[in-house]
CSV table of C-alpha atoms and ligand atoms in Angstrom, one decimal:
chain,number,residue,atom,x,y,z
F,1,UNK,CA,0.0,0.0,0.0
F,2,UNK,CA,1.3,3.5,-0.9
F,3,UNK,CA,0.4,6.8,0.5
F,4,UNK,CA,-3.0,7.3,1.9
F,5,UNK,CA,-5.4,9.0,-0.6
F,6,UNK,CA,-8.1,11.2,0.6
F,7,UNK,CA,-11.4,11.8,-1.1
F,8,UNK,CA,-12.3,14.9,0.9
F,9,UNK,CA,-14.7,15.5,3.7
F,10,UNK,CA,-17.9,13.6,3.9
F,11,UNK,CA,-21.1,15.6,4.2
F,12,UNK,CA,-24.6,14.4,3.3
F,13,UNK,CA,-23.2,11.3,1.6
F,14,UNK,CA,-20.9,13.3,-0.7
F,15,UNK,CA,-17.1,13.7,-0.7
F,16,UNK,CA,-16.3,17.4,-0.9
F,17,UNK,CA,-13.4,19.9,-0.8
F,18,UNK,CA,-13.5,22.9,1.6
F,19,UNK,CA,-15.7,25.7,0.2
F,20,UNK,CA,-12.7,28.0,0.0
F,21,UNK,CA,-10.4,25.3,-1.2
F,22,UNK,CA,-8.0,25.3,1.8
F,23,UNK,CA,-6.2,22.2,2.9
F,24,UNK,CA,-4.2,21.0,5.9
F,25,UNK,CA,-1.2,18.8,5.8
F,26,UNK,CA,-1.0,15.5,7.6
F,27,UNK,CA,2.4,14.3,8.7
F,28,UNK,CA,4.0,11.0,9.8
F,29,UNK,CA,5.3,11.6,13.3
F,30,UNK,CA,7.9,8.8,12.8
F,31,UNK,CA,9.5,10.1,9.6
F,32,UNK,CA,8.2,13.7,9.6
F,33,UNK,CA,7.2,13.2,6.0
F,34,UNK,CA,4.0,14.8,4.6
F,35,UNK,CA,1.5,12.0,4.1
F,36,UNK,CA,-1.5,13.7,2.6
F,37,UNK,CA,-3.6,16.8,2.6
F,38,UNK,CA,-7.2,17.0,3.8
F,39,UNK,CA,-9.8,19.8,3.4
F,40,UNK,CA,-9.5,22.7,5.8
F,41,UNK,CA,-13.2,23.0,6.7
F,42,UNK,CA,-14.6,25.8,8.8
F,43,UNK,CA,-17.9,27.5,9.5
F,44,UNK,CA,-19.6,26.9,6.1
F,45,UNK,CA,-18.8,23.2,6.0
F,46,UNK,CA,-19.8,22.7,9.6
F,47,UNK,CA,-23.1,24.4,8.9
F,48,UNK,CA,-23.6,22.2,5.8
F,49,UNK,CA,-22.8,19.1,7.9
F,50,UNK,CA,-25.4,20.1,10.5
F,51,UNK,CA,-27.9,20.7,7.7
F,52,UNK,CA,-27.2,17.2,6.3
F,53,UNK,CA,-27.5,15.6,9.7
F,54,UNK,CA,-30.7,17.4,10.5
F,55,UNK,CA,-32.3,16.4,7.1
F,56,UNK,CA,-31.3,12.8,7.7
F,57,UNK,CA,-32.6,12.7,11.2
F,58,UNK,CA,-36.3,12.0,10.8
F,59,UNK,CA,-35.9,8.9,8.6
F,60,UNK,CA,-33.1,7.5,10.6
F,61,UNK,CA,-34.8,8.1,14.0
F,62,UNK,CA,-38.0,6.5,12.6
F,63,UNK,CA,-36.4,3.5,11.1
F,64,UNK,CA,-36.8,0.4,13.3
F,65,UNK,CA,-34.0,-0.5,15.7
F,66,UNK,CA,-33.7,-3.7,13.6
F,67,UNK,CA,-33.1,-1.7,10.4
F,68,UNK,CA,-30.5,0.5,12.1
F,69,UNK,CA,-28.8,-2.6,13.7
F,70,UNK,CA,-28.5,-4.3,10.3
F,71,UNK,CA,-26.8,-1.3,8.8
F,72,UNK,CA,-24.5,-0.9,11.8
F,73,UNK,CA,-23.5,-4.6,11.5
F,74,UNK,CA,-22.6,-3.9,7.8
F,75,UNK,CA,-20.4,-1.0,8.9
F,76,UNK,CA,-18.7,-3.3,11.4
F,77,UNK,CA,-18.1,-5.8,8.7
F,78,UNK,CA,-16.6,-3.3,6.3
F,79,UNK,CA,-14.2,-2.0,8.9
F,80,UNK,CA,-13.1,-5.5,9.7
F,81,UNK,CA,-12.7,-6.3,6.0
F,82,UNK,CA,-10.5,-3.3,5.6
F,83,UNK,CA,-8.7,-3.7,9.0
F,84,UNK,CA,-5.2,-3.9,7.5
F,85,UNK,CA,-5.6,-0.8,5.3
F,86,UNK,CA,-7.1,1.2,8.2
F,87,UNK,CA,-4.4,0.0,10.6
F,88,UNK,CA,-1.5,1.0,8.2
F,89,UNK,CA,-3.0,4.4,7.7
F,90,UNK,CA,-3.3,4.8,11.4
F,91,UNK,CA,0.3,3.8,12.1
F,92,UNK,CA,1.4,6.3,9.4
F,93,UNK,CA,-0.5,9.3,10.8
F,94,UNK,CA,-0.5,8.5,14.5
F,95,UNK,CA,2.7,6.5,15.1
F,96,UNK,CA,1.5,3.5,17.1
F,97,UNK,CA,3.0,0.1,16.1
F,98,UNK,CA,1.1,-1.8,13.4
F,99,UNK,CA,0.0,-4.6,15.8
F,100,UNK,CA,-1.4,-2.1,18.1
F,101,UNK,CA,-3.1,-0.3,15.3
F,102,UNK,CA,-4.7,-3.6,14.2
F,103,UNK,CA,-5.9,-4.1,17.7
F,104,UNK,CA,-7.4,-0.7,17.8
F,105,UNK,CA,-9.3,-1.2,14.5
F,106,UNK,CA,-10.8,-4.4,15.9
F,107,UNK,CA,-11.6,-2.6,19.2
F,108,UNK,CA,-13.1,0.3,17.3
F,109,UNK,CA,-15.3,-2.0,15.2
F,110,UNK,CA,-16.4,-3.9,18.4
F,111,UNK,CA,-18.3,-0.8,19.5
F,112,UNK,CA,-20.3,-0.7,16.4
F,113,UNK,CA,-21.1,-4.4,16.6
F,114,UNK,CA,-22.0,-4.2,20.3
F,115,UNK,CA,-24.3,-1.1,19.8
F,116,UNK,CA,-25.9,-2.7,16.8
F,117,UNK,CA,-27.1,-5.3,19.2
F,118,UNK,CA,-27.9,-2.8,21.9
F,119,UNK,CA,-30.1,-0.8,19.6
F,120,UNK,CA,-32.7,-3.6,20.0
F,121,UNK,CA,-32.8,-3.1,23.8
F,122,UNK,CA,-33.8,0.5,24.2
F,123,UNK,CA,-36.7,-0.3,26.4
F,124,UNK,CA,-39.3,2.0,27.9
F,125,UNK,CA,-41.5,1.5,31.0
F,126,UNK,CA,-45.2,1.4,32.0
F,127,UNK,CA,-45.8,2.9,35.4
F,128,UNK,CA,-48.9,2.0,37.5
F,129,UNK,CA,-51.2,5.0,37.6
F,130,UNK,CA,-52.9,6.5,40.7
F,131,UNK,CA,-56.4,6.1,39.1
F,132,UNK,CA,-58.0,3.4,37.0
F,133,UNK,CA,-58.6,5.9,34.1
F,134,UNK,CA,-54.9,6.6,33.2
F,135,UNK,CA,-52.0,4.8,31.7
F,136,UNK,CA,-48.5,6.1,32.2
F,137,UNK,CA,-45.8,5.3,29.6
F,138,UNK,CA,-42.1,6.2,29.5
F,139,UNK,CA,-40.4,6.0,26.1
F,140,UNK,CA,-36.8,6.6,25.1
F,141,UNK,CA,-36.1,8.7,22.0
F,142,UNK,CA,-33.0,9.8,20.1
F,143,UNK,CA,-31.7,13.2,21.4
F,144,UNK,CA,-31.2,14.4,17.8
F,145,UNK,CA,-28.2,15.7,15.9
F,146,UNK,CA,-24.9,14.9,17.7
F,147,UNK,CA,-21.6,16.8,17.4
F,148,UNK,CA,-18.5,14.7,18.2
F,149,UNK,CA,-15.0,16.0,18.7
F,150,UNK,CA,-12.3,13.4,19.0
F,151,UNK,CA,-8.6,13.2,19.8
F,152,UNK,CA,-5.6,11.8,17.9
F,153,UNK,CA,-4.5,9.0,20.3
F,154,UNK,CA,-7.2,6.5,19.3
F,155,UNK,CA,-8.1,7.8,15.8
F,156,UNK,CA,-10.7,5.1,15.2
F,157,UNK,CA,-12.0,3.9,18.5
F,158,UNK,CA,-12.8,7.4,19.9
F,159,UNK,CA,-15.0,7.9,16.9
F,160,UNK,CA,-16.8,4.5,16.9
F,161,UNK,CA,-17.3,4.7,20.7
F,162,UNK,CA,-19.5,7.8,20.0
F,163,UNK,CA,-20.9,7.1,16.5
F,164,UNK,CA,-21.9,3.4,17.4
F,165,UNK,CA,-24.3,4.3,20.3
F,166,UNK,CA,-25.4,7.5,18.7
F,167,UNK,CA,-26.5,5.8,15.5
F,168,UNK,CA,-27.9,2.9,17.3
F,169,UNK,CA,-30.1,5.2,19.3
F,170,UNK,CA,-31.4,6.9,16.2
F,171,UNK,CA,-29.2,10.0,16.3
F,172,UNK,CA,-27.3,11.5,13.3
F,173,UNK,CA,-23.8,12.8,13.8
F,174,UNK,CA,-21.2,15.3,12.7
F,175,UNK,CA,-17.6,14.1,13.6
F,176,UNK,CA,-14.7,16.5,13.8
F,177,UNK,CA,-11.5,14.3,14.2
F,178,UNK,CA,-8.2,15.6,15.5
F,179,UNK,CA,-6.1,17.6,13.0
F,180,UNK,CA,-3.2,15.1,13.4
F,181,UNK,CA,-5.3,12.0,12.5
F,182,UNK,CA,-8.0,12.8,9.9
F,183,UNK,CA,-7.1,10.0,7.5
F,184,UNK,CA,-8.4,7.2,9.7
F,185,UNK,CA,-11.6,9.1,10.4
F,186,UNK,CA,-12.2,9.6,6.7
F,187,UNK,CA,-11.6,5.9,6.1
F,188,UNK,CA,-14.3,5.1,8.7
F,189,UNK,CA,-16.6,7.3,6.8
F,190,UNK,CA,-15.8,5.5,3.6
F,191,UNK,CA,-16.6,2.2,5.3
F,192,UNK,CA,-20.0,3.6,6.4
F,193,UNK,CA,-20.7,4.7,2.8
F,194,UNK,CA,-19.8,1.2,1.6
F,195,UNK,CA,-22.1,-0.3,4.3
F,196,UNK,CA,-25.0,1.7,3.0
F,197,UNK,CA,-25.5,4.0,6.0
F,198,UNK,CA,-27.8,6.6,4.6
F,199,UNK,CA,-26.5,10.0,3.4
F,200,UNK,CA,-26.3,12.5,6.2
F,201,UNK,CA,-26.5,10.0,9.1
F,202,UNK,CA,-22.7,10.2,9.6
F,203,UNK,CA,-20.7,13.2,8.5
F,204,UNK,CA,-17.0,13.8,8.9
F,205,UNK,CA,-15.3,17.2,8.6
F,206,UNK,CA,-11.7,18.0,9.0
F,207,UNK,CA,-10.4,21.5,9.7
F,208,UNK,CA,-10.0,24.2,12.3
F,209,UNK,CA,-11.1,22.9,15.7
F,210,UNK,CA,-12.2,26.2,17.2
F,211,UNK,CA,-14.3,27.3,14.2
F,212,UNK,CA,-16.0,24.0,13.6
F,213,UNK,CA,-16.7,23.5,17.3
F,214,UNK,CA,-18.0,27.1,17.5
F,215,UNK,CA,-20.5,26.3,14.8
F,216,UNK,CA,-21.6,23.1,16.4
F,217,UNK,CA,-21.9,24.7,19.8
F,218,UNK,CA,-23.9,27.7,18.5
F,219,UNK,CA,-26.4,25.7,16.4
F,220,UNK,CA,-29.5,24.8,18.4
F,221,UNK,CA,-30.2,21.8,16.2
F,222,UNK,CA,-27.2,20.1,17.7
F,223,UNK,CA,-28.7,18.6,20.8
F,224,UNK,CA,-25.7,16.8,22.1
F,225,UNK,CA,-21.9,17.2,22.0
F,226,UNK,CA,-19.6,14.4,22.9
F,227,UNK,CA,-15.9,15.2,23.3
F,228,UNK,CA,-12.8,13.3,24.1
F,229,UNK,CA,-9.6,15.4,24.7
F,230,UNK,CA,-8.0,17.6,27.2
F,231,UNK,CA,-9.7,18.8,30.4
F,232,UNK,CA,-9.0,22.4,29.4
F,233,UNK,CA,-11.0,22.1,26.1
F,234,UNK,CA,-13.6,20.0,27.9
F,235,UNK,CA,-14.3,22.8,30.2
F,236,UNK,CA,-14.7,25.2,27.3
F,237,UNK,CA,-17.2,22.9,25.7
F,238,UNK,CA,-19.1,22.6,28.9
F,239,UNK,CA,-19.4,26.4,29.2
F,240,UNK,CA,-20.4,26.6,25.5
F,241,UNK,CA,-23.1,24.0,25.9
F,242,UNK,CA,-25.0,26.2,28.3
F,243,UNK,CA,-26.4,28.7,25.7
F,244,UNK,CA,-28.5,26.1,23.9
F,245,UNK,CA,-28.6,23.7,26.9
F,246,UNK,CA,-27.1,20.7,25.0
F,247,UNK,CA,-26.5,17.4,26.6
F,248,UNK,CA,-22.8,16.7,26.9
F,249,UNK,CA,-20.4,13.8,27.5
F,250,UNK,CA,-16.8,14.6,28.3
F,251,UNK,CA,-14.0,12.1,28.4
F,252,UNK,CA,-11.0,14.1,29.6
F,253,UNK,CA,-7.6,13.8,31.0
F,254,UNK,CA,-6.4,11.2,33.4
F,255,UNK,CA,-3.4,10.6,35.7
F,256,UNK,CA,-3.8,6.9,36.5
F,257,UNK,CA,-2.3,5.6,39.7
F,258,UNK,CA,-1.1,2.0,40.1
F,259,UNK,CA,-0.8,0.5,43.5
F,260,UNK,CA,1.4,-2.6,44.0
F,261,UNK,CA,0.7,-4.1,47.4
F,262,UNK,CA,3.2,-6.2,49.2
F,263,UNK,CA,1.3,-9.4,48.5
F,264,UNK,CA,1.0,-8.8,44.7
F,265,UNK,CA,2.1,-11.3,42.1
F,266,UNK,CA,5.1,-9.1,41.1
F,267,UNK,CA,5.6,-10.7,37.7
F,268,UNK,CA,1.9,-10.1,36.8
F,269,UNK,CA,2.1,-6.6,38.2
F,270,UNK,CA,5.2,-5.7,36.2
F,271,UNK,CA,3.7,-7.2,33.0
F,272,UNK,CA,0.3,-5.5,33.4
F,273,UNK,CA,1.8,-2.1,34.5
F,274,UNK,CA,4.1,-2.2,31.4
F,275,UNK,CA,1.1,-2.9,29.2
F,276,UNK,CA,-0.8,0.0,30.7
F,277,UNK,CA,2.1,2.3,30.8
F,278,UNK,CA,3.7,1.8,27.4
F,279,UNK,CA,0.7,1.2,25.1
F,280,UNK,CA,0.7,3.9,22.4
F,281,UNK,CA,4.0,5.2,23.8
F,282,UNK,CA,2.2,6.2,27.0
F,283,UNK,CA,-0.3,8.4,25.1
F,284,UNK,CA,-3.6,7.2,26.5
F,285,UNK,CA,-5.7,8.8,29.1
F,286,UNK,CA,-5.8,5.6,31.1
F,287,UNK,CA,-2.0,5.0,31.0
F,288,UNK,CA,-0.3,4.2,34.3
F,289,UNK,CA,1.3,7.5,35.4
F,290,UNK,CA,2.1,7.2,39.1
F,291,UNK,CA,3.2,3.8,40.3
F,292,UNK,CA,3.0,3.4,44.1
F,293,UNK,CA,4.9,0.3,45.3
F,294,UNK,CA,5.0,-1.1,48.8
F,295,UNK,CA,8.4,-0.4,50.2
F,296,UNK,CA,9.1,-4.1,51.0
F,297,UNK,CA,8.7,-5.1,47.3
F,298,UNK,CA,9.8,-1.8,45.7
F,299,UNK,CA,13.3,-3.0,44.5
F,300,UNK,CA,12.0,-6.4,43.3
F,301,UNK,CA,9.2,-4.7,41.3
F,302,UNK,CA,11.6,-2.1,39.9
F,303,UNK,CA,13.9,-4.9,38.6
F,304,UNK,CA,11.0,-6.7,37.0
F,305,UNK,CA,9.6,-3.6,35.4
F,306,UNK,CA,13.1,-2.7,34.1
F,307,UNK,CA,13.4,-6.1,32.5
F,308,UNK,CA,10.1,-5.6,30.7
F,309,UNK,CA,11.2,-2.2,29.5
F,310,UNK,CA,14.5,-3.7,28.2
F,311,UNK,CA,12.4,-5.8,25.8
F,312,UNK,CA,10.6,-2.8,24.2
F,313,UNK,CA,12.0,-1.7,20.9
F,314,UNK,CA,11.5,1.9,19.8
F,315,UNK,CA,11.0,2.7,16.2
F,316,UNK,CA,8.7,3.3,13.2
F,317,UNK,CA,5.5,1.5,13.8
F,318,UNK,CA,5.5,-0.2,10.3
F,319,UNK,CA,8.9,-1.8,11.1
F,320,UNK,CA,8.8,-5.4,12.4
F,321,UNK,CA,9.2,-5.9,16.1
F,322,UNK,CA,8.6,-2.3,17.2
F,323,UNK,CA,6.8,-1.8,20.5
F,324,UNK,CA,7.1,1.9,21.0
F,325,UNK,CA,6.4,4.4,18.2
F,326,UNK,CA,7.0,8.2,18.2
F,327,UNK,CA,5.2,10.7,20.3
F,328,UNK,CA,2.6,12.6,18.3
F,329,UNK,CA,4.4,15.9,17.9
F,330,UNK,CA,7.1,18.2,19.1
F,331,UNK,CA,5.0,19.7,21.9
F,332,UNK,CA,4.2,16.1,23.2
F,333,UNK,CA,7.9,15.3,23.2
F,334,UNK,CA,8.8,18.6,24.9
F,335,UNK,CA,6.4,17.9,27.7
F,336,UNK,CA,7.9,14.5,28.4
F,337,UNK,CA,11.5,16.0,28.3
F,338,UNK,CA,10.5,18.8,30.7
F,339,UNK,CA,8.8,16.5,33.2
F,340,UNK,CA,11.8,14.1,33.3
F,341,UNK,CA,14.4,16.9,33.5
F,342,UNK,CA,12.5,18.5,36.3
F,343,UNK,CA,12.2,15.2,38.2
F,344,UNK,CA,15.9,14.4,37.8
F,345,UNK,CA,16.9,18.0,38.7
F,346,UNK,CA,15.0,17.5,42.0
F,347,UNK,CA,16.6,14.2,42.9
F,348,UNK,CA,14.8,11.5,40.8
F,349,UNK,CA,16.9,8.9,39.0
F,350,UNK,CA,16.3,7.6,35.5
F,351,UNK,CA,17.3,3.9,36.1
F,352,UNK,CA,16.3,3.1,32.5
F,353,UNK,CA,16.0,5.6,29.6
F,354,UNK,CA,15.6,9.3,30.4
F,355,UNK,CA,16.3,10.8,27.0
F,356,UNK,CA,15.1,11.1,23.4
F,357,UNK,CA,15.6,8.1,21.3
F,358,UNK,CA,17.2,7.7,17.9
F,359,UNK,CA,16.0,4.5,16.3
F,360,UNK,CA,17.9,2.9,13.5
F,361,UNK,CA,17.2,4.0,9.9
F,362,UNK,CA,16.5,7.5,8.9
F,363,UNK,CA,13.7,8.1,11.3
F,364,UNK,CA,13.8,11.7,12.5
F,365,UNK,CA,10.5,11.7,14.4
F,366,UNK,CA,9.5,12.5,18.0
F,367,UNK,CA,11.0,9.4,19.8
F,368,UNK,CA,11.6,9.1,23.5
F,369,UNK,CA,13.1,6.1,25.3
F,370,UNK,CA,10.9,4.1,27.6
F,371,UNK,CA,11.9,5.4,31.0
F,372,UNK,CA,11.8,4.2,34.6
F,373,UNK,CA,12.2,6.8,37.2
F,374,UNK,CA,12.9,6.2,40.9
F,375,UNK,CA,13.2,8.5,43.9
F,376,UNK,CA,10.2,10.5,42.7
F,377,UNK,CA,8.3,12.6,45.2
F,378,UNK,CA,4.6,13.7,45.1
F,379,UNK,CA,5.3,17.3,44.4
F,380,UNK,CA,7.2,16.8,41.1
F,381,UNK,CA,5.4,17.8,37.9
F,382,UNK,CA,5.3,14.3,36.6
F,383,UNK,CA,3.1,13.3,39.6
F,384,UNK,CA,0.7,16.2,39.1
F,385,UNK,CA,0.3,16.6,35.3
F,386,UNK,CA,-0.6,14.1,32.7
F,387,UNK,CA,2.6,12.8,31.1
F,388,UNK,CA,1.3,11.3,27.8
F,389,UNK,CA,4.7,9.7,27.2
F,390,UNK,CA,6.7,6.5,28.0
F,391,UNK,CA,7.8,7.4,31.5
F,392,UNK,CA,7.1,5.2,34.6
F,393,UNK,CA,7.7,7.0,37.9
F,394,UNK,CA,7.9,4.8,41.1
F,395,UNK,CA,7.1,5.9,44.6
F,396,UNK,CA,7.3,3.7,47.7
F,397,UNK,CA,4.5,3.6,50.3
F,398,UNK,CA,4.1,2.0,53.8
F,399,UNK,CA,0.4,1.5,54.5
F,400,UNK,CA,-2.7,0.7,52.5
F,401,UNK,CA,-4.4,3.9,53.6
F,402,UNK,CA,-1.4,6.0,52.5
F,403,UNK,CA,-1.4,4.3,49.1
F,404,UNK,CA,-5.1,5.0,48.5
F,405,UNK,CA,-4.8,8.6,49.8
F,406,UNK,CA,-1.8,9.4,47.5
F,407,UNK,CA,-3.6,7.7,44.6
F,408,UNK,CA,-6.7,9.9,45.2
F,409,UNK,CA,-4.6,13.1,45.5
F,410,UNK,CA,-5.4,14.3,42.0
F,411,UNK,CA,-7.9,16.4,40.2
F,412,UNK,CA,-8.3,13.5,37.8
F,413,UNK,CA,-10.4,10.4,38.3
F,414,UNK,CA,-10.4,8.3,35.2
F,415,UNK,CA,-8.6,4.9,35.7
F,416,UNK,CA,-6.7,3.3,38.5
F,417,UNK,CA,-5.0,0.0,38.9
F,418,UNK,CA,-4.1,-2.2,41.8
F,419,UNK,CA,-2.2,-5.4,42.3
F,420,UNK,CA,-2.8,-7.8,45.2
F,421,UNK,CA,-3.6,-11.4,45.8
F,422,UNK,CA,-5.8,-10.6,48.8
F,423,UNK,CA,-9.5,-10.3,47.9
F,424,UNK,CA,-10.4,-8.2,50.9
F,425,UNK,CA,-7.7,-5.7,50.2
F,426,UNK,CA,-8.7,-5.7,46.5
F,427,UNK,CA,-12.3,-4.8,47.3
F,428,UNK,CA,-11.5,-2.2,49.9
F,429,UNK,CA,-9.0,-0.4,47.8
F,430,UNK,CA,-11.1,-0.6,44.6
F,431,UNK,CA,-14.0,0.9,46.5
F,432,UNK,CA,-11.9,3.6,48.1
F,433,UNK,CA,-10.4,4.8,44.8
F,434,UNK,CA,-12.1,7.9,43.4
F,435,UNK,CA,-11.9,6.6,39.8
F,436,UNK,CA,-14.4,5.6,37.2
F,437,UNK,CA,-12.5,2.5,36.1
F,438,UNK,CA,-10.4,0.3,38.4
F,439,UNK,CA,-8.3,-2.6,37.0
F,440,UNK,CA,-7.6,-5.2,39.7
F,441,UNK,CA,-4.7,-7.3,38.6
F,442,UNK,CA,-5.6,-6.0,35.1
F,443,UNK,CA,-3.7,-3.4,33.1
F,444,UNK,CA,-6.2,-3.2,30.2
F,445,UNK,CA,-9.8,-3.1,31.5
F,446,UNK,CA,-11.5,-1.2,28.7
F,447,UNK,CA,-13.9,-3.1,26.4
F,448,UNK,CA,-17.1,-2.3,24.4
F,449,UNK,CA,-19.5,-3.8,26.8
F,450,UNK,CA,-18.3,-2.0,30.0
F,451,UNK,CA,-18.8,1.7,31.0
F,452,UNK,CA,-15.7,3.9,30.5
F,453,UNK,CA,-15.5,7.4,32.0
F,454,UNK,CA,-14.2,9.5,34.8
F,455,UNK,CA,-14.9,11.0,38.2
F,456,UNK,CA,-13.9,14.6,39.1
F,457,UNK,CA,-12.1,16.6,36.3
F,458,UNK,CA,-11.8,13.5,34.1
F,459,UNK,CA,-15.2,14.2,32.7
F,460,UNK,CA,-18.9,13.5,32.6
F,461,UNK,CA,-20.9,10.6,31.2
F,462,UNK,CA,-19.9,7.1,30.1
F,463,UNK,CA,-19.0,5.4,26.9
F,464,UNK,CA,-19.4,1.7,26.3
F,465,UNK,CA,-21.7,-0.7,28.0
F,466,UNK,CA,-25.5,-0.2,28.3
F,467,UNK,CA,-24.7,3.1,29.9
F,468,UNK,CA,-23.1,4.4,26.7
F,469,UNK,CA,-26.3,4.5,24.7
F,470,UNK,CA,-28.2,6.4,27.5
F,471,UNK,CA,-26.1,9.4,26.6
F,472,UNK,CA,-27.9,9.6,23.2
F,473,UNK,CA,-31.4,9.1,24.5
F,474,UNK,CA,-34.0,11.4,25.9
F,475,UNK,CA,-36.7,10.2,28.3
F,476,UNK,CA,-40.3,11.0,27.4
F,477,UNK,CA,-43.3,10.5,29.7
F,478,UNK,CA,-46.7,10.0,28.1
F,479,UNK,CA,-49.7,10.2,30.4
F,480,UNK,CA,-52.8,8.7,28.7
F,481,UNK,CA,-56.3,9.4,30.0
F,482,UNK,CA,-58.7,6.7,29.0
F,483,UNK,CA,-62.2,7.6,27.9
J,1,ADP,P1,-5.0,16.9,22.9
J,1,ADP,O1,-4.1,17.6,23.9
J,1,ADP,O2,-5.2,15.5,23.1
J,1,ADP,O3,-4.6,17.3,21.5
J,1,ADP,P2,-7.3,18.6,22.7
J,1,ADP,O4,-8.3,18.8,23.7
J,1,ADP,O5,-6.5,19.8,22.3
J,1,ADP,O6,-6.4,17.4,23.2
J,1,ADP,O7,-7.9,18.0,21.4
J,1,ADP,C1,-8.9,17.1,21.3
J,1,ADP,C2,-9.9,17.4,20.2
J,1,ADP,O8,-10.4,18.7,20.5
J,1,ADP,C3,-9.2,17.6,18.8
J,1,ADP,O9,-10.2,17.2,17.8
J,1,ADP,C4,-9.0,19.1,18.7
J,1,ADP,O10,-8.9,19.5,17.4
J,1,ADP,C5,-10.2,19.6,19.4
J,1,ADP,N1,-10.0,21.0,19.9
J,1,ADP,C6,-8.9,21.6,20.2
J,1,ADP,N2,-9.2,22.9,20.7
J,1,ADP,C7,-10.5,23.0,20.7
J,1,ADP,C8,-11.4,24.0,21.1
J,1,ADP,N3,-11.0,25.2,21.5
J,1,ADP,N4,-12.8,23.8,20.9
J,1,ADP,C9,-13.2,22.6,20.5
J,1,ADP,N5,-12.4,21.6,20.1
J,1,ADP,C10,-11.1,21.8,20.2
């Protein structure tokens, strides 16, 4: 396969250029080569996309759940049929190693499959009335047109996790993918077209985030905005939603703690921590970011984690055997460098890594070595801010209470992990953690059928699971007086 070819933005079932003809360049973060250009859409295109989604809404909402489910299943199948092409494009524009990209495509498709099934289970209720002459019904209806703004770290899954339940519920959607990763998003739209999803039901526009988001937020026909990205932008969206009282779902930053208790299976803990920490070069909102280890097992755990890190090859994601790709861009790399430098200057030690990486070949991208830091203290930047890079800081603790208290000492509350072989401890600690997702002896808990989302400043609402479709439904109460 050669360079990705783009057909334009996808509005109302048609592939289009930007009205004013502008384009934005897409780069490969591993090689710094230009990969493609995509239309630079703005206000006009966003308005067209909302028009298209509004026109498509009545027929899509009124189709039976079984009809929508059948089309979603076909979309799922088209994505899986083109898994390799989508995965290669993703690796080129985002950097993650090809095996990880393949896994993401399958994971992304699983949301469409799961919500195709869930479409059939949007049940209402009948409530007993106070008098014999009334019947009280509760029905669930699609909220309407949805605006979705997605990040670059999961270029496919962050879209399907929104579009799957939205379309299943009977909503139509306008997706604005991240500027770094528009190609995967446009491929998903191509698959939807091939699957026969009706024109206007799914629209994908690439371009300036602020302008497009501004249009989506201002338009009263957009009844719901769903966003995954930084807490800072999430707060802006929440403020912006007030004027037209849109429903919102926000999946924002995280700063996931890991607690390794003294009775943990250390091999499992090191393996699962490495999976959580180094997936996507540390660029996920559920990546392990603060690793609290009981002082009695600290050194043994450190050795095992160092061994796992030694096996991780840094390089271009399309090269065989690569486990860690580049960071997405220069500012991502600068943040990691700054956090590590600050920690080391204040007494931390980089026992593995600790600098930018130069993989073999002519790769000039934004690579950083997988890094293990010890001697970290809670006041260092790396323990307060999201890292979004391949750096694992270790901190010792003495008591269970201290570990949970330190883990909860964050404005974020997305994912937390703990390792223990004691079931009582597992339950107590899991219940005490102020996090939306807790992995117990599990570094990769997310899956289509379970609710994913955060407490505190990590966001609002849930994606995945039966909870995920609720976000796209309104409740209507019908009181019927009998004659
Ligand atoms: P990240 O740090 O992961 O890039 P962002 O929150 O900046 O997180 O980006 C996530 C998504 O939000 C992207 O699609 C981006 O284009 C979009 N975005 C960035 N700034 C704004 C904004 N002011 N309003 C709405 N969307 C934005």
